[in-house]
Amino acid sequence: MNLNLSGEIALVTGASRGIGQGVAVALGKAGAEIIGTATTSVGAKGITQNFKKQGICGEGVVLNIADSDATQAALERLGTKKPSILVNNAGITQDNLLVRMKDEEWDKVINTNLSGVYRLSKACLRAMMKARYGRIITISSIIGMTGNAGQSNYAAAKAGVIAFSKSLAKEVGSRGITVNVIAPGFIDTQMTHVLSEQQRTAILEHIPLGHIGEVDDVASAVVFLASKTASYITGETLHINGGMYMP
Ligand SMILES: NC(=O)c1ccc[n+]([C@@H]2O[C@H](COP(=O)([O-])OP(=O)(O)OC[C@H]3O[C@@H](n4cnc5c(N)ncnc54)[C@H](OP(=O)(O)O)[C@@H]3O)[C@@H](O)[C@H]2O)c1
């Protein structure tokens, strides 16, 4: 099994905390140079410092994936550094029942979680096609498969990235580029810290493995899909949820 990513450049969106931070570190430890993104310069500096501390080659950059111009500009600033691995990790929630949902809540989640994946994938694709090699891995969610009351915007975006990835996998397979999705269940990050004790207990009842997942459960799967070992896997969605949902 070859999980060595030396010589590769990986762009990880939302690397300032949570799953993205863990993914960035894991890819870096596997030998890749990492460009990790945050929405603020403080966040970007924190990423660079964390990489230094962990002995990882790479840096943090500022990027708002909800903004087309900013995405283009950020990619241009990378100059000759063309990512061979893209991890579309950044995502947000703006929960509300549909009857109460504001247009801004719908638009913000779709624009970040779905259109952001479109933007970044498109921006990185040309260089990957030229190199006839690439890995695009997008973090969806169990909610994109099951739906969830109060999360119609988030569920629509997370289901959307699965269909998007299957389509793109068909478009670029002949160029040696694989496009895959990871759909985590509940993972211990800031995003799930908002859950009440009652909600946590209710969730745990539905997880056969009996506990909430760790960032590393997702990060190690990203390293695998980014590696040469996963060369024949494309258009796939990997469910990492402790058995909570089995398609
Ligand atoms: N945690 C879970 O249980 C779980 C389960 C299923 C799926 N997921 C998915 O996994 C991904 C990571 O989740 P997480 O729990 O690690 O979230 P998190 O702790 O809330 O971190 C979110 C990351 O996304 C970045 N981000 C937010 N809006 C952005 C934007 N407009 N442009 C660029 N970056 C942006 C944040 O950057 P700043 O620090 O600059 O704000 C942060 O780095 C998300 O796509 C989420 O939907 C999470």
Coordinates of C-alpha atoms and ligand atoms in Angstrom, one line a residue:
M1 CA 0.0 0.0 0.0
N2 CA 1.4 3.4 -1.0
L3 CA 0.2 6.3 1.1
N4 CA 3.2 8.5 0.4
L5 CA 2.2 11.9 -1.0
S6 CA 5.7 13.4 -1.4
G7 CA 5.9 15.8 -4.3
E8 CA 2.2 16.5 -4.2
I9 CA 0.6 19.8 -3.4
A10 CA -2.7 19.6 -1.6
L11 CA -5.2 22.5 -1.2
V12 CA -7.5 22.0 1.8
T13 CA -10.3 24.5 2.3
G14 CA -11.4 25.3 5.9
A15 CA -8.1 24.1 7.4
S16 CA -8.2 26.4 10.4
R17 CA -10.1 24.0 12.7
G18 CA -12.1 20.8 12.8
I19 CA -12.0 18.2 10.1
G20 CA -10.1 20.4 7.7
Q21 CA -7.3 21.0 10.2
G22 CA -7.0 17.3 10.8
V23 CA -7.1 16.5 7.1
A24 CA -4.4 19.1 6.3
V25 CA -2.1 17.7 9.0
A26 CA -2.7 14.1 7.9
L27 CA -1.9 14.9 4.3
G28 CA 1.2 16.9 5.4
K29 CA 2.4 14.0 7.5
A30 CA 2.0 11.8 4.5
G31 CA 4.5 14.1 2.7
A32 CA 2.4 16.5 0.7
E33 CA 3.0 20.3 0.7
I34 CA -0.2 21.8 2.1
I35 CA -2.1 25.0 1.3
G36 CA -4.7 25.4 4.0
T37 CA -7.4 28.0 3.8
A38 CA -9.2 30.1 6.4
T39 CA -11.6 33.0 5.9
T40 CA -9.4 35.5 8.0
S41 CA -5.8 36.4 8.1
V42 CA -5.6 35.5 11.7
G43 CA -6.9 32.0 10.8
A44 CA -4.4 31.7 7.9
K45 CA -1.5 32.7 10.3
G46 CA -2.7 30.1 12.7
I47 CA -2.6 27.4 10.0
T48 CA 1.0 28.4 9.0
Q49 CA 2.0 28.3 12.7
N50 CA 0.4 24.9 13.2
F51 CA 2.2 23.5 10.2
K52 CA 5.5 24.7 11.5
K53 CA 4.9 23.2 14.9
Q54 CA 4.0 19.9 13.3
G55 CA 6.9 19.9 10.9
I56 CA 4.7 20.1 7.9
C57 CA 5.6 21.9 4.6
G58 CA 3.0 24.5 3.7
E59 CA 1.2 27.6 4.6
G60 CA -2.2 29.1 5.4
V61 CA -3.9 31.5 3.0
V62 CA -7.1 33.6 3.1
L63 CA -10.0 32.3 1.0
N64 CA -13.7 32.8 1.0
I65 CA -15.1 30.1 -1.2
A66 CA -18.4 31.8 -1.4
D67 CA -16.8 34.6 -3.5
S68 CA -15.9 33.8 -7.1
D69 CA -13.5 36.7 -7.6
A70 CA -11.7 36.0 -4.3
T71 CA -11.4 32.3 -5.2
Q72 CA -9.8 33.2 -8.6
A73 CA -7.5 35.7 -7.0
A74 CA -6.4 33.3 -4.3
L75 CA -5.6 30.6 -6.8
E76 CA -3.7 33.2 -8.9
R77 CA -1.6 34.2 -5.9
L78 CA -0.4 30.6 -5.6
G79 CA 1.5 31.2 -8.9
T80 CA 3.2 28.1 -10.0
K81 CA 2.0 26.0 -7.1
K82 CA -0.7 24.0 -8.8
P83 CA -2.6 21.6 -6.4
S84 CA -2.6 18.0 -7.5
I85 CA -5.0 17.2 -4.5
L86 CA -8.0 19.4 -3.7
V87 CA -10.0 18.7 -0.5
N88 CA -13.3 20.6 -0.6
N89 CA -13.8 20.6 3.2
A90 CA -15.1 24.1 4.1
G91 CA -18.7 24.2 5.0
I92 CA -21.3 26.0 7.1
T93 CA -24.8 25.5 8.6
Q94 CA -27.6 28.0 8.9
D95 CA -30.4 25.8 10.2
N96 CA -34.1 26.7 10.1
L97 CA -37.4 25.0 9.4
L98 CA -38.3 25.8 5.7
V99 CA -41.4 27.8 6.6
R100 CA -39.1 30.1 8.6
M101 CA -36.0 30.0 6.4
K102 CA -34.8 33.3 5.1
D103 CA -33.6 33.6 1.5
E104 CA -30.2 34.6 2.9
E105 CA -29.9 31.4 5.0
W106 CA -30.7 29.3 1.9
D107 CA -28.4 31.3 -0.4
K108 CA -25.5 31.4 2.0
V109 CA -25.4 27.6 2.6
I110 CA -25.9 26.8 -1.1
N111 CA -23.3 29.4 -2.2
T112 CA -20.7 28.1 0.3
N113 CA -21.3 24.3 0.5
L114 CA -22.3 23.6 -3.1
S115 CA -21.2 26.5 -5.3
G116 CA -17.9 26.7 -3.4
V117 CA -17.2 23.1 -4.4
Y118 CA -18.0 24.0 -8.0
R119 CA -15.7 27.0 -7.9
L120 CA -12.7 25.4 -6.3
S121 CA -13.0 22.2 -8.4
K122 CA -13.2 24.2 -11.6
A123 CA -10.3 26.5 -10.6
C124 CA -8.0 23.5 -9.9
L125 CA -9.1 21.3 -12.8
R126 CA -7.2 22.9 -15.7
A127 CA -3.8 22.2 -14.1
M128 CA -4.8 18.7 -13.1
M129 CA -6.0 18.0 -16.7
K130 CA -2.7 19.3 -18.1
A131 CA -0.8 17.1 -15.6
R132 CA -3.1 14.2 -16.4
Y133 CA -3.3 13.5 -12.7
G134 CA -5.4 14.8 -9.8
R135 CA -7.5 14.0 -6.8
I136 CA -10.6 15.9 -5.8
I137 CA -12.2 14.9 -2.5
T138 CA -15.2 16.6 -1.2
I139 CA -16.6 16.4 2.3
S140 CA -20.4 15.9 2.1
S141 CA -22.5 14.7 5.1
I142 CA -24.7 11.9 6.3
I143 CA -27.4 14.6 6.1
G144 CA -27.0 14.7 2.3
M145 CA -28.2 11.1 2.3
T146 CA -30.8 11.0 5.0
G147 CA -32.1 14.6 5.1
N148 CA -32.8 16.4 8.5
A149 CA -35.6 18.6 9.7
G150 CA -34.3 22.1 9.9
Q151 CA -31.5 21.5 7.5
S152 CA -33.1 21.5 4.0
N153 CA -30.5 24.0 2.7
Y154 CA -27.6 22.0 4.2
A155 CA -29.0 18.7 3.0
A156 CA -29.6 20.0 -0.5
A157 CA -26.1 21.2 -0.8
K158 CA -24.5 18.1 0.7
A159 CA -26.6 15.8 -1.7
G160 CA -25.7 18.2 -4.5
V161 CA -22.0 17.7 -4.1
I162 CA -22.4 13.9 -4.4
A163 CA -24.2 14.2 -7.8
F164 CA -21.7 16.9 -8.8
S165 CA -18.8 14.6 -8.0
K166 CA -20.2 11.6 -9.9
S167 CA -20.7 13.8 -13.0
L168 CA -17.2 15.3 -12.7
A169 CA -15.7 11.8 -12.2
K170 CA -17.2 10.8 -15.6
E171 CA -15.9 14.0 -17.2
V172 CA -12.3 13.7 -16.1
G173 CA -11.6 10.0 -15.5
S174 CA -9.8 9.7 -18.8
R175 CA -7.3 12.4 -17.6
G176 CA -6.2 10.3 -14.6
I177 CA -8.2 12.5 -12.2
T178 CA -10.4 10.8 -9.5
V179 CA -13.3 12.6 -7.8
N180 CA -14.7 11.2 -4.6
V181 CA -16.8 12.2 -1.7
I182 CA -16.7 11.4 2.0
A183 CA -20.0 11.6 3.9
P184 CA -19.2 11.8 7.7
G185 CA -21.8 11.2 10.3
F186 CA -21.4 13.1 13.6
I187 CA -17.7 14.1 14.2
D188 CA -16.4 15.9 17.3
T189 CA -15.8 19.5 16.0
Q190 CA -17.0 23.0 16.7
M191 CA -19.9 22.3 14.3
T192 CA -21.2 19.6 16.6
H193 CA -20.4 21.3 19.9
V194 CA -23.6 23.2 19.5
L195 CA -25.6 20.0 20.1
S196 CA -27.3 19.8 23.4
E197 CA -26.7 16.9 25.8
Q198 CA -30.2 15.6 25.0
Q199 CA -29.5 15.7 21.2
R200 CA -26.1 13.9 21.7
T201 CA -27.8 11.2 23.7
A202 CA -30.5 10.8 21.0
I203 CA -27.8 10.6 18.3
L204 CA -25.7 8.0 20.1
E205 CA -28.7 5.7 20.3
H206 CA -28.5 5.4 16.5
I207 CA -24.8 4.8 16.2
P208 CA -24.0 1.1 16.3
L209 CA -20.3 1.8 17.2
G210 CA -21.6 3.7 20.2
H211 CA -19.6 7.0 19.9
I212 CA -19.3 10.2 17.9
G213 CA -16.4 10.1 15.4
E214 CA -13.0 11.8 15.6
V215 CA -11.5 14.1 13.1
D216 CA -8.8 11.5 12.4
D217 CA -11.5 9.0 11.3
V218 CA -12.2 11.3 8.3
A219 CA -8.6 12.5 7.8
S220 CA -7.2 9.0 7.4
A221 CA -9.8 8.2 4.7
V222 CA -8.8 11.4 2.9
V223 CA -5.2 10.3 2.8
F224 CA -6.2 7.0 1.4
L225 CA -8.4 8.5 -1.4
A226 CA -5.6 11.0 -2.2
S227 CA -3.0 8.3 -2.5
K228 CA -1.9 6.2 -5.4
T229 CA -3.4 3.2 -3.6
A230 CA -6.9 4.5 -4.4
S231 CA -6.2 5.0 -8.2
Y232 CA -9.1 2.9 -9.3
I233 CA -11.7 4.5 -7.1
T234 CA -13.7 7.3 -8.5
G235 CA -17.3 8.7 -8.3
E236 CA -17.5 6.9 -4.9
T237 CA -19.0 8.2 -1.6
L238 CA -17.4 6.8 1.5
H239 CA -19.7 6.8 4.5
I240 CA -17.9 7.4 7.8
N241 CA -20.6 7.4 10.4
G242 CA -20.1 4.5 12.9
G243 CA -22.9 2.6 11.2
M244 CA -25.5 5.3 11.7
Y245 CA -26.5 5.2 8.1
M246 CA -25.9 2.2 5.8
P247 CA -26.9 2.9 2.2
Ligands
LIG1 N1 -18.6 17.9 12.2 C1 -19.4 17.1 11.8 O1 -20.1 16.3 12.5 C2 -19.6 17.0 10.3 C3 -20.4 15.9 9.8 C4 -20.7 15.8 8.4 C5 -20.1 16.7 7.6 N2 -19.3 17.7 8.0 C6 -18.7 18.6 7.1 O2 -17.3 18.6 7.2 C7 -16.8 19.9 6.9 C8 -16.0 20.4 8.0 O3 -16.8 20.5 9.2 P1 -16.2 20.9 10.6 O4 -17.1 20.2 11.6 O5 -14.8 20.7 10.7 O6 -16.6 22.5 10.6 P2 -16.0 23.7 11.5 O7 -15.3 23.2 12.7 O8 -17.2 24.6 11.7 O9 -15.0 24.3 10.4 C9 -15.4 24.9 9.2 C10 -14.3 25.3 8.4 O10 -14.8 25.9 7.2 C11 -14.2 27.2 7.0 N3 -15.2 28.1 6.3 C12 -16.4 28.4 6.7 N4 -17.0 29.2 5.7 C13 -16.1 29.4 4.7 C14 -16.0 30.1 3.5 N5 -17.1 30.8 3.1 N6 -14.9 30.0 2.8 C15 -13.9 29.3 3.2 N7 -13.8 28.6 4.3 C16 -14.9 28.6 5.1 C17 -14.0 27.7 8.4 O11 -13.0 28.7 8.3 P3 -12.9 29.9 9.4 O12 -12.2 29.3 10.6 O13 -12.1 31.0 8.8 O14 -14.3 30.3 9.7 C18 -13.4 26.4 9.1 O15 -12.1 26.2 8.7 C19 -18.0 20.8 6.5 O16 -18.2 20.7 5.1 C20 -19.1 20.1 7.2 O17 -20.4 20.3 6.5 C21 -19.1 17.9 9.4

